[in-house]
């Protein structure tokens, strides 16, 4: 198992210009708060693949790939949800190349792998964390789990005579 790497000294890799290497590392991703709920990220040590290319004329091109599972309450039915998320993120850092070519995760030649993995994971998350893509959620009226109750679950609008009478009146 690769060890958890929070910071990686790219300079220490001693890559020559134009050289690229792939590293199998592991990252710890902090829990996230989404819609006021806490979501943990598993496994505790997420195996990541990091491509590091030293650009000709200085700087680095980086690619980070991994899968991780976000666990917490389904945002529709509140049961356990644990979707697996694929992340494929790239960063370029070229000193003197202006803001667009400056990576927020590189400080000099030290890569903030933990920070990048966390942000890339958060960006890769779907808008809603669901137990399954087509989760039917809860009935708005009685909070029954519609995944179990089925599509025929419905409420008859109980005809209340008083309201029925009222609705017959023409109200200004
Ligand atoms: Zn659900
Ligand atoms: Zn209902």
Coordinates of C-alpha atoms and ligand atoms in Angstrom, one line a residue:
X1 CA 0.0 0.0 0.0
X2 CA 1.3 3.4 -0.9
X3 CA 1.8 5.7 2.1
X4 CA -0.4 8.8 2.5
X5 CA 1.3 11.8 1.1
X6 CA 0.0 15.2 2.0
X7 CA 2.9 17.3 0.5
X8 CA 5.2 16.2 -2.3
X9 CA 8.5 17.9 -3.1
X10 CA 8.5 17.9 -6.9
X11 CA 12.0 19.4 -7.0
X12 CA 13.2 16.4 -5.1
X13 CA 12.1 14.2 -8.0
X14 CA 14.9 15.7 -10.1
X15 CA 13.1 15.4 -13.4
X16 CA 14.8 16.8 -16.4
X17 CA 13.0 19.1 -18.8
X18 CA 10.4 17.2 -20.8
X19 CA 10.6 14.2 -18.5
X20 CA 7.5 12.7 -17.0
X21 CA 6.8 10.1 -14.4
X22 CA 3.8 8.5 -12.8
X23 CA 3.5 7.9 -9.1
X24 CA 1.2 5.7 -7.2
X25 CA 0.5 7.5 -3.9
X26 CA -2.3 7.7 -1.4
X27 CA -4.2 10.8 -0.1
X28 CA -6.4 11.4 2.9
X29 CA -9.5 13.4 2.0
X30 CA -11.1 15.4 4.7
X31 CA -14.9 15.0 5.4
X32 CA -17.1 17.4 3.5
X33 CA -20.1 19.4 4.6
X34 CA -22.8 19.4 2.0
X35 CA -26.2 21.0 2.6
X36 CA -25.5 21.1 6.3
X37 CA -24.8 17.3 6.4
X38 CA -21.4 15.7 7.0
X39 CA -20.1 13.3 4.4
X40 CA -17.1 11.1 4.9
X41 CA -14.7 10.1 2.1
X42 CA -13.5 6.5 1.9
X43 CA -11.2 4.8 2.0
X44 CA -9.1 6.6 4.6
X45 CA -6.1 6.3 2.4
X46 CA -7.3 6.9 -1.2
X47 CA -5.0 5.4 -3.8
X48 CA -4.2 8.1 -6.3
X49 CA -2.2 8.2 -9.6
X50 CA -0.2 11.3 -10.1
X51 CA 1.5 12.1 -13.4
X52 CA 4.2 14.7 -13.1
X53 CA 5.7 16.2 -16.2
X54 CA 8.5 18.7 -16.1
X55 CA 7.9 21.2 -18.8
X56 CA 10.6 22.4 -21.2
X57 CA 11.4 25.9 -20.1
X58 CA 10.5 25.2 -16.4
X59 CA 7.3 24.4 -14.6
X60 CA 5.1 21.3 -14.2
X61 CA 2.1 19.8 -15.8
X62 CA 0.3 17.5 -13.4
X63 CA -2.6 15.1 -13.6
X64 CA -4.3 13.4 -10.7
X65 CA -6.6 10.4 -11.0
X66 CA -8.4 8.4 -8.4
X67 CA -11.7 6.9 -7.3
X68 CA -13.2 7.5 -3.9
X69 CA -16.6 6.9 -2.2
X70 CA -18.6 9.7 -0.5
X71 CA -20.7 8.4 2.3
X72 CA -23.6 10.0 4.1
X73 CA -27.3 10.6 3.9
X74 CA -29.1 10.4 0.5
X75 CA -30.2 13.9 -0.2
X76 CA -33.7 12.6 -1.3
X77 CA -34.6 9.7 0.9
X78 CA -32.1 10.2 3.8
X79 CA -31.0 6.5 3.8
X80 CA -27.3 5.7 3.5
X81 CA -25.7 6.8 0.2
X82 CA -22.2 5.8 -0.9
X83 CA -21.7 6.8 -4.5
X84 CA -18.2 6.1 -6.0
X85 CA -16.8 9.2 -7.7
X86 CA -14.1 9.2 -10.4
X87 CA -11.7 12.2 -10.4
X88 CA -9.4 13.2 -13.2
X89 CA -7.9 16.6 -12.6
X90 CA -5.1 18.6 -14.2
X91 CA -2.9 21.4 -13.1
X92 CA -0.3 23.4 -14.9
X93 CA 2.3 25.6 -13.1
X94 CA 4.7 27.6 -15.1
X95 CA 6.6 30.2 -13.1
X96 CA 6.3 33.6 -14.7
X97 CA 3.4 32.4 -16.9
X98 CA 0.9 34.6 -15.1
X99 CA -2.1 33.7 -13.0
X100 CA -3.6 31.2 -15.4
X101 CA -0.4 29.2 -15.4
X102 CA 0.0 29.3 -11.7
X103 CA -1.4 26.4 -9.7
X104 CA -2.8 27.2 -6.2
X105 CA -1.6 23.8 -5.1
X106 CA 2.1 24.4 -5.9
X107 CA 4.1 26.5 -3.5
X108 CA 7.5 26.8 -5.2
X109 CA 8.0 23.1 -6.0
X110 CA 6.0 21.6 -3.1
X111 CA 2.7 20.1 -4.2
X112 CA -0.2 20.3 -1.8
X113 CA -1.5 16.8 -2.8
X114 CA -4.1 16.6 0.1
X115 CA -5.6 20.1 -0.8
X116 CA -5.7 19.3 -4.5
X117 CA -7.3 15.9 -4.0
X118 CA -9.9 17.4 -1.6
X119 CA -10.9 20.2 -4.0
X120 CA -10.8 18.0 -7.1
X121 CA -13.1 15.5 -5.3
X122 CA -15.5 18.2 -4.2
X123 CA -15.7 19.5 -7.8
X124 CA -16.3 16.0 -9.2
X125 CA -19.3 15.4 -6.9
X126 CA -22.7 15.4 -8.4
X127 CA -25.1 18.2 -7.5
X128 CA -26.9 15.7 -5.2
X129 CA -25.4 12.8 -3.3
X130 CA -28.0 10.0 -3.8
X131 CA -28.3 6.4 -2.7
X132 CA -28.9 5.6 -6.4
X133 CA -29.3 7.8 -9.4
X134 CA -33.0 7.3 -9.7
X135 CA -33.8 7.5 -6.0
X136 CA -37.5 8.4 -5.8
X137 CA -37.1 10.2 -2.5
X138 CA -39.8 10.7 0.2
X139 CA -43.5 11.4 -0.3
X140 CA -44.0 15.1 0.3
X141 CA -47.3 14.3 2.1
X142 CA -46.5 11.4 4.5
X143 CA -42.7 11.0 4.2
X144 CA -43.0 7.4 3.0
X145 CA -39.9 6.1 1.2
X146 CA -41.2 6.1 -2.4
X147 CA -38.5 3.6 -3.3
X148 CA -40.3 1.1 -1.2
X149 CA -43.9 2.4 -1.5
X150 CA -43.7 2.2 -5.3
X151 CA -45.0 4.5 -8.0
X152 CA -48.6 3.8 -7.2
X153 CA -48.2 5.5 -3.8
X154 CA -50.6 8.4 -3.8
X155 CA -52.9 10.3 -1.6
X156 CA -56.5 10.7 -2.4
X157 CA -57.4 14.3 -1.7
X158 CA -59.9 13.5 1.0
X159 CA -62.9 15.5 0.0
X160 CA -63.8 17.6 2.9
X161 CA -67.4 18.8 2.6
X162 CA -66.8 22.2 4.2
X163 CA -64.0 23.0 1.7
X164 CA -65.9 21.6 -1.1
X165 CA -68.7 23.9 -0.3
X166 CA -66.3 26.8 -0.1
X167 CA -64.8 26.1 -3.4
X168 CA -68.2 26.3 -5.0
X169 CA -68.5 29.8 -3.8
X170 CA -67.1 32.4 -6.1
X171 CA -64.7 34.4 -4.0
X172 CA -63.7 37.8 -5.0
Ligands
LIG1 ZN1 -32.2 7.8 -1.7
LIG2 ZN1 -47.4 9.5 1.1

